[in-house]
mmCIF file of C-alpha atoms and ligand atoms in Angstrom:
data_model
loop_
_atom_site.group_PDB
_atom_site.id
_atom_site.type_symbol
_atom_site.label_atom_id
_atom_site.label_comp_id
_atom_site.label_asym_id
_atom_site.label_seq_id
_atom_site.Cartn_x
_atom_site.Cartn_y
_atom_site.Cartn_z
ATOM 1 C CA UNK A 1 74.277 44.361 131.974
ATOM 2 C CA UNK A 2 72.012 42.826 134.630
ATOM 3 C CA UNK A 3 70.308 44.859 137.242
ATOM 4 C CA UNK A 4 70.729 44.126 140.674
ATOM 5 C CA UNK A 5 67.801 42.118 142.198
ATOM 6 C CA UNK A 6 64.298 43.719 142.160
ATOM 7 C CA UNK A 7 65.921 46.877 140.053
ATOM 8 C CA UNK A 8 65.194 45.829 136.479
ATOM 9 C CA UNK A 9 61.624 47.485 136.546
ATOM 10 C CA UNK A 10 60.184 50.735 138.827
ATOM 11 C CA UNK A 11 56.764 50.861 139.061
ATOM 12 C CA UNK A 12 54.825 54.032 138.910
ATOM 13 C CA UNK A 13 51.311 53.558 140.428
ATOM 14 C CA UNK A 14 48.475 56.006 140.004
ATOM 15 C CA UNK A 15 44.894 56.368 138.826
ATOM 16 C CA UNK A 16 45.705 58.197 135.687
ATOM 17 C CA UNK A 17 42.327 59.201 134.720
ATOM 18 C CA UNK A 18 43.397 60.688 132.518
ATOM 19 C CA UNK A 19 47.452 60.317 132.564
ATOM 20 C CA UNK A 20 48.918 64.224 132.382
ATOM 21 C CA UNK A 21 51.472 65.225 130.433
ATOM 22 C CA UNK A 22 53.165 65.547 133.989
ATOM 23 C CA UNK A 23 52.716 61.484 134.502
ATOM 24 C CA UNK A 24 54.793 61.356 130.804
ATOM 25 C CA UNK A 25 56.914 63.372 132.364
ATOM 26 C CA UNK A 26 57.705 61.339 135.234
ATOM 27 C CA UNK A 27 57.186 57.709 132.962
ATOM 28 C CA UNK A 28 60.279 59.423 130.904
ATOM 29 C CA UNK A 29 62.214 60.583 133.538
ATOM 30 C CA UNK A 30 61.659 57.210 135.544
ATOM 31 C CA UNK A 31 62.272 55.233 132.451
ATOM 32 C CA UNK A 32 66.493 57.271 132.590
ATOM 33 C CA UNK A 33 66.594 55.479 135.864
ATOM 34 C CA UNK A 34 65.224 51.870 135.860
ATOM 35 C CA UNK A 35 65.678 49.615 132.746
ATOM 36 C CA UNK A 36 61.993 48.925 132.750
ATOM 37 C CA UNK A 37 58.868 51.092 134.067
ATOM 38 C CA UNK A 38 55.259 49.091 135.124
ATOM 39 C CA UNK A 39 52.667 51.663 134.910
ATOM 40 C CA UNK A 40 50.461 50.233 137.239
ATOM 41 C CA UNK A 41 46.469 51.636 136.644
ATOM 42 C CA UNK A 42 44.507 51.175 139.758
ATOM 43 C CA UNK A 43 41.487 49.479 139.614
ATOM 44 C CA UNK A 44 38.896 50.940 142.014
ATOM 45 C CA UNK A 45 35.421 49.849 142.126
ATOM 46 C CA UNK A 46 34.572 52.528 144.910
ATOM 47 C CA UNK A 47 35.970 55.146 143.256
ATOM 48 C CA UNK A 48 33.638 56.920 139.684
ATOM 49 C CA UNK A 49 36.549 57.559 137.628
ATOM 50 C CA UNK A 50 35.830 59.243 133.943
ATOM 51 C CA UNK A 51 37.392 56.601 131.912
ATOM 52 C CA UNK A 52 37.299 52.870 132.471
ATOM 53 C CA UNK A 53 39.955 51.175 133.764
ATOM 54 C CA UNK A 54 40.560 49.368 130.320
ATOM 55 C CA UNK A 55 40.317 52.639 128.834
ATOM 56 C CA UNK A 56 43.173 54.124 130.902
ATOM 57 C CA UNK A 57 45.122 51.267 130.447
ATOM 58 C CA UNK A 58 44.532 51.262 126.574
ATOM 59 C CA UNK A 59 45.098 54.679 126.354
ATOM 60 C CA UNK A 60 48.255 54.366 128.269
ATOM 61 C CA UNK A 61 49.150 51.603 126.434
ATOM 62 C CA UNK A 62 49.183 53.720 123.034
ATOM 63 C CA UNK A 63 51.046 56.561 124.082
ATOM 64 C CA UNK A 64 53.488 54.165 125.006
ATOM 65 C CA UNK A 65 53.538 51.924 121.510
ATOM 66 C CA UNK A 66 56.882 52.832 120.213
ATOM 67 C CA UNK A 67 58.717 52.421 123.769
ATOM 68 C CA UNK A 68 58.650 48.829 124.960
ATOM 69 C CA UNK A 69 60.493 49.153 128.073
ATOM 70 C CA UNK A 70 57.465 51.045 129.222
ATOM 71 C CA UNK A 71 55.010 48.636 130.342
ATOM 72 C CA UNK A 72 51.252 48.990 131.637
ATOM 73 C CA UNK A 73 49.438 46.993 133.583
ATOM 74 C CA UNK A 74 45.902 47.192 136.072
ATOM 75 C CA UNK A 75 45.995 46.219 139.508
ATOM 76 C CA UNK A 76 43.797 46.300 142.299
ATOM 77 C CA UNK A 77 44.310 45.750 145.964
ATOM 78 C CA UNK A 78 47.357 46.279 148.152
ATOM 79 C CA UNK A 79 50.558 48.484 145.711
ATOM 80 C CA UNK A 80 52.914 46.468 148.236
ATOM 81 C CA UNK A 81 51.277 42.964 146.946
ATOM 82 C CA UNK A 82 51.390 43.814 143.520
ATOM 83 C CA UNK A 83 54.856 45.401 143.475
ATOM 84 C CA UNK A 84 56.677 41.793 145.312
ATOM 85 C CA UNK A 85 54.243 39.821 142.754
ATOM 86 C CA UNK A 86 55.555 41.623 139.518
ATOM 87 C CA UNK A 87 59.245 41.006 141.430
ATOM 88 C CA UNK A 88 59.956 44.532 142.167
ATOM 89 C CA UNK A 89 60.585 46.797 144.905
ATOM 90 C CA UNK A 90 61.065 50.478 143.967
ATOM 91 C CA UNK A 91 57.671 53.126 143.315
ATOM 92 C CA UNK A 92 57.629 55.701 142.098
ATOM 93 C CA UNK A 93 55.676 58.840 142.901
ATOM 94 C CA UNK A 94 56.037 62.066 141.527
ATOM 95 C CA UNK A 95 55.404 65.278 143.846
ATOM 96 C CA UNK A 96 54.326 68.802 142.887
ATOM 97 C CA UNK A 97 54.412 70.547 145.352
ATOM 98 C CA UNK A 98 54.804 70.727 149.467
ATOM 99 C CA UNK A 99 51.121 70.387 149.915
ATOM 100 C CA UNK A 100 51.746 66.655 148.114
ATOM 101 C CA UNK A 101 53.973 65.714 150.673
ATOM 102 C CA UNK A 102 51.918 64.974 153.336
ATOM 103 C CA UNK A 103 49.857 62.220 151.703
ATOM 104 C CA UNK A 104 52.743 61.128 150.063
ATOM 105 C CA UNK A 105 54.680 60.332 153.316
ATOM 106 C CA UNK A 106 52.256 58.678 154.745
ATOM 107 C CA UNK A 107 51.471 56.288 151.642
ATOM 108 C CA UNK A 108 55.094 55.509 151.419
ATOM 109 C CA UNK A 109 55.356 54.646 155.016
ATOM 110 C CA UNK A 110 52.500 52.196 155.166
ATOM 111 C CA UNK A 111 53.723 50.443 151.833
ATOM 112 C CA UNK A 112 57.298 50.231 153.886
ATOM 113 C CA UNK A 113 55.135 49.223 156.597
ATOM 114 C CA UNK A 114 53.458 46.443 154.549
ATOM 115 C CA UNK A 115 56.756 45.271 152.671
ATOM 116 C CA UNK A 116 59.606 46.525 153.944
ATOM 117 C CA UNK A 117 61.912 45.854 151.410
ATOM 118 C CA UNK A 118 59.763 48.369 149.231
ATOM 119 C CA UNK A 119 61.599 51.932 148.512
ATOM 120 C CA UNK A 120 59.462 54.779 147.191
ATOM 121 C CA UNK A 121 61.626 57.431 144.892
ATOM 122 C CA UNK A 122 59.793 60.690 144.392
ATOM 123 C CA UNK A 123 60.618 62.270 141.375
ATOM 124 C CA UNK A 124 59.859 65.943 140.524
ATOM 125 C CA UNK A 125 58.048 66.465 137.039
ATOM 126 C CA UNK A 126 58.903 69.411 134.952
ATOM 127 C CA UNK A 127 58.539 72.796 136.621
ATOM 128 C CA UNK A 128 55.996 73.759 133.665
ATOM 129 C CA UNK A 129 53.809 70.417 135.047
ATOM 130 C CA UNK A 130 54.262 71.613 138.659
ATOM 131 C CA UNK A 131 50.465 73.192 138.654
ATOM 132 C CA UNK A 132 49.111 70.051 136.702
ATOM 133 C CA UNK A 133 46.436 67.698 137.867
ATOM 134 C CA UNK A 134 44.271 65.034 136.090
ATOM 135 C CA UNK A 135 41.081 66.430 138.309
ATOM 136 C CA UNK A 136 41.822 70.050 136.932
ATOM 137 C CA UNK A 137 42.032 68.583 133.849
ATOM 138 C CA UNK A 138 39.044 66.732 133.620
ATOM 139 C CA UNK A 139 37.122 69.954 134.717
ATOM 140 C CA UNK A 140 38.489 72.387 131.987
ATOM 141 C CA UNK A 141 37.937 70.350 129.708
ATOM 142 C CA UNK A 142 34.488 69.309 131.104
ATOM 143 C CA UNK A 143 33.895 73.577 131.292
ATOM 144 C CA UNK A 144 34.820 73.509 127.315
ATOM 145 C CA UNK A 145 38.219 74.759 127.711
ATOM 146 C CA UNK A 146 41.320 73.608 125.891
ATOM 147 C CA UNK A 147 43.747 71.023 127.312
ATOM 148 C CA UNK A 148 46.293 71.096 124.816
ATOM 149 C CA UNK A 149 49.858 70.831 125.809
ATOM 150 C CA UNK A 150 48.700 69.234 129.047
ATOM 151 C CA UNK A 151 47.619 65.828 128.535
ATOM 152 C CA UNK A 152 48.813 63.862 125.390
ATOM 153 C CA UNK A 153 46.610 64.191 122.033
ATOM 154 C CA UNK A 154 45.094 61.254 122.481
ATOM 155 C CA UNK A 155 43.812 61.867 125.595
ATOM 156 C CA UNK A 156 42.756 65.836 124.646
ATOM 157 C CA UNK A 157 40.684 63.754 121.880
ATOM 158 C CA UNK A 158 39.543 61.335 124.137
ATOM 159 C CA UNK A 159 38.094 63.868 126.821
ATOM 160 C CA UNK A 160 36.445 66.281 123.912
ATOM 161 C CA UNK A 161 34.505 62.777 122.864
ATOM 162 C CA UNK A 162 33.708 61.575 126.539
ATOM 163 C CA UNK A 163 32.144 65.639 127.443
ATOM 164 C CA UNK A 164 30.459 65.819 123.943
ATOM 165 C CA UNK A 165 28.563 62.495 124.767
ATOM 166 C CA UNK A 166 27.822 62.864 128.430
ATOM 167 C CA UNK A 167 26.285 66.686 129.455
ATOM 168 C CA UNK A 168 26.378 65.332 132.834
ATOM 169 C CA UNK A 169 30.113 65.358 135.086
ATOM 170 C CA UNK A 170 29.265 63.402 137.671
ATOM 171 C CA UNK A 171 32.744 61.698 137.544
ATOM 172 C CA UNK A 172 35.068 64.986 138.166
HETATM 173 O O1 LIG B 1 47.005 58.826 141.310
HETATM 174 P P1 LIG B 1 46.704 58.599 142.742
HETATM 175 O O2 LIG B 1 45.208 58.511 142.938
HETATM 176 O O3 LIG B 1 47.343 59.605 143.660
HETATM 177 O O4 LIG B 1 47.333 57.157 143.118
HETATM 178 C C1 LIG B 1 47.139 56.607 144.387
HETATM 179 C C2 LIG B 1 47.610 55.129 144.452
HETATM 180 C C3 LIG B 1 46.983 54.329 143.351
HETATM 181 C C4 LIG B 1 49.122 55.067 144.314
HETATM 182 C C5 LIG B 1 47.180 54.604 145.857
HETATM 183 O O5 LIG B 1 45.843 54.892 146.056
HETATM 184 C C6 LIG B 1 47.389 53.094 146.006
HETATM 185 O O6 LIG B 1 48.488 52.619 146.022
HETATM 186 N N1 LIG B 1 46.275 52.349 146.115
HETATM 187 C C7 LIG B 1 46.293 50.915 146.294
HETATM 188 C C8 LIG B 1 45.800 50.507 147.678
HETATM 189 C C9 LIG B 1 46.921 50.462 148.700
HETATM 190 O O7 LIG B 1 47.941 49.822 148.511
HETATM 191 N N2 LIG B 1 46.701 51.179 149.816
HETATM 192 C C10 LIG B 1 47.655 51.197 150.928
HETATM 193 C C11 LIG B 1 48.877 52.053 150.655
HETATM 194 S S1 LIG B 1 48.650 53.638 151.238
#
């Protein structure tokens, strides 16, 4: 069956660096919903992120293999630009907690601001993910501690190899 206009793919924006296992949560959850989810990796040249933006889209991208309907893409840029140029018009966002809300509001007003026929949907992830963030992630793991059962394995691999080659963290 067809989707209605503009319904046949969410997309779920973020920086992902690294994706949690609270963004799979949310990809999974949002992928119940919409026929298709865009994972949409920003692209920030301002912004020192740990991995690369190909590497969070190619890590992405293989956690992902085996599910086609979950798509991933970078973009840089206005979210409201990309979102009418992939033909779209629903974000998602997932919130924690309260103390998410704030931000939250006020990103999803401006992008109705920019395109108003743009809808956010927040989602809630998992209550066990409800603590999770990639920043805390990044420093446990930077610290030496284990990130297991937070992040996927490829990414707990991926983040033991980045902090055994750099001693530095400059990117937290
Ligand atoms: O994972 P994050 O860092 O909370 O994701 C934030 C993101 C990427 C959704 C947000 O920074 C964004 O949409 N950036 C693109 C620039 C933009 O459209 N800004 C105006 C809307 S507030």
């Amino acid at each position: 069956m067809e989707s209605p206009e503009g319904l046949e793919r969410a997309v779920y924006p973020g920086s992902f660096d690294p994706i949690t296992n609270g963004h799979v949560d949310i990809i999974l959850r949002g992928a119940k919903l919409f026929p298709r989810i865009l994972v949409a990796v920003l692209e920030n040249p301002k912004k020192a992120t740990l991995f690369s933006t190909e590497e969070r889209v190619a890590l992405i991208r293989e956690i992902f293999k085996d599910q086609p309907h979950i798509e991933v893409e970078a973009f840089h840029g206005l979210l409201a630009d990309f979102i009418r140029a992939r033909q779209a018009r629903v974000v998602i966002r997932g919130l924690r907690a309260v103390s998410d809300f704030e931000y939250e509001l006020q990103m999803a007003l401006m992008n109705q601001q920019i395109n108003p026929d743009l809808e956010t949907l927040f989602m809630m992830p998992s209550a066990h993910y409800t603590f999770l963030s990639s920043s805390l992630v990044k420093e446990v793991a930077a610290l030496g501690g284990s990130v297991r059962g937070l992040v996927p394995e490829t990414i707990e691999r991926n983040l033991r190899e980045k902090f055994a080659s750099t001693s530095e963290s400059s990117s937290l």
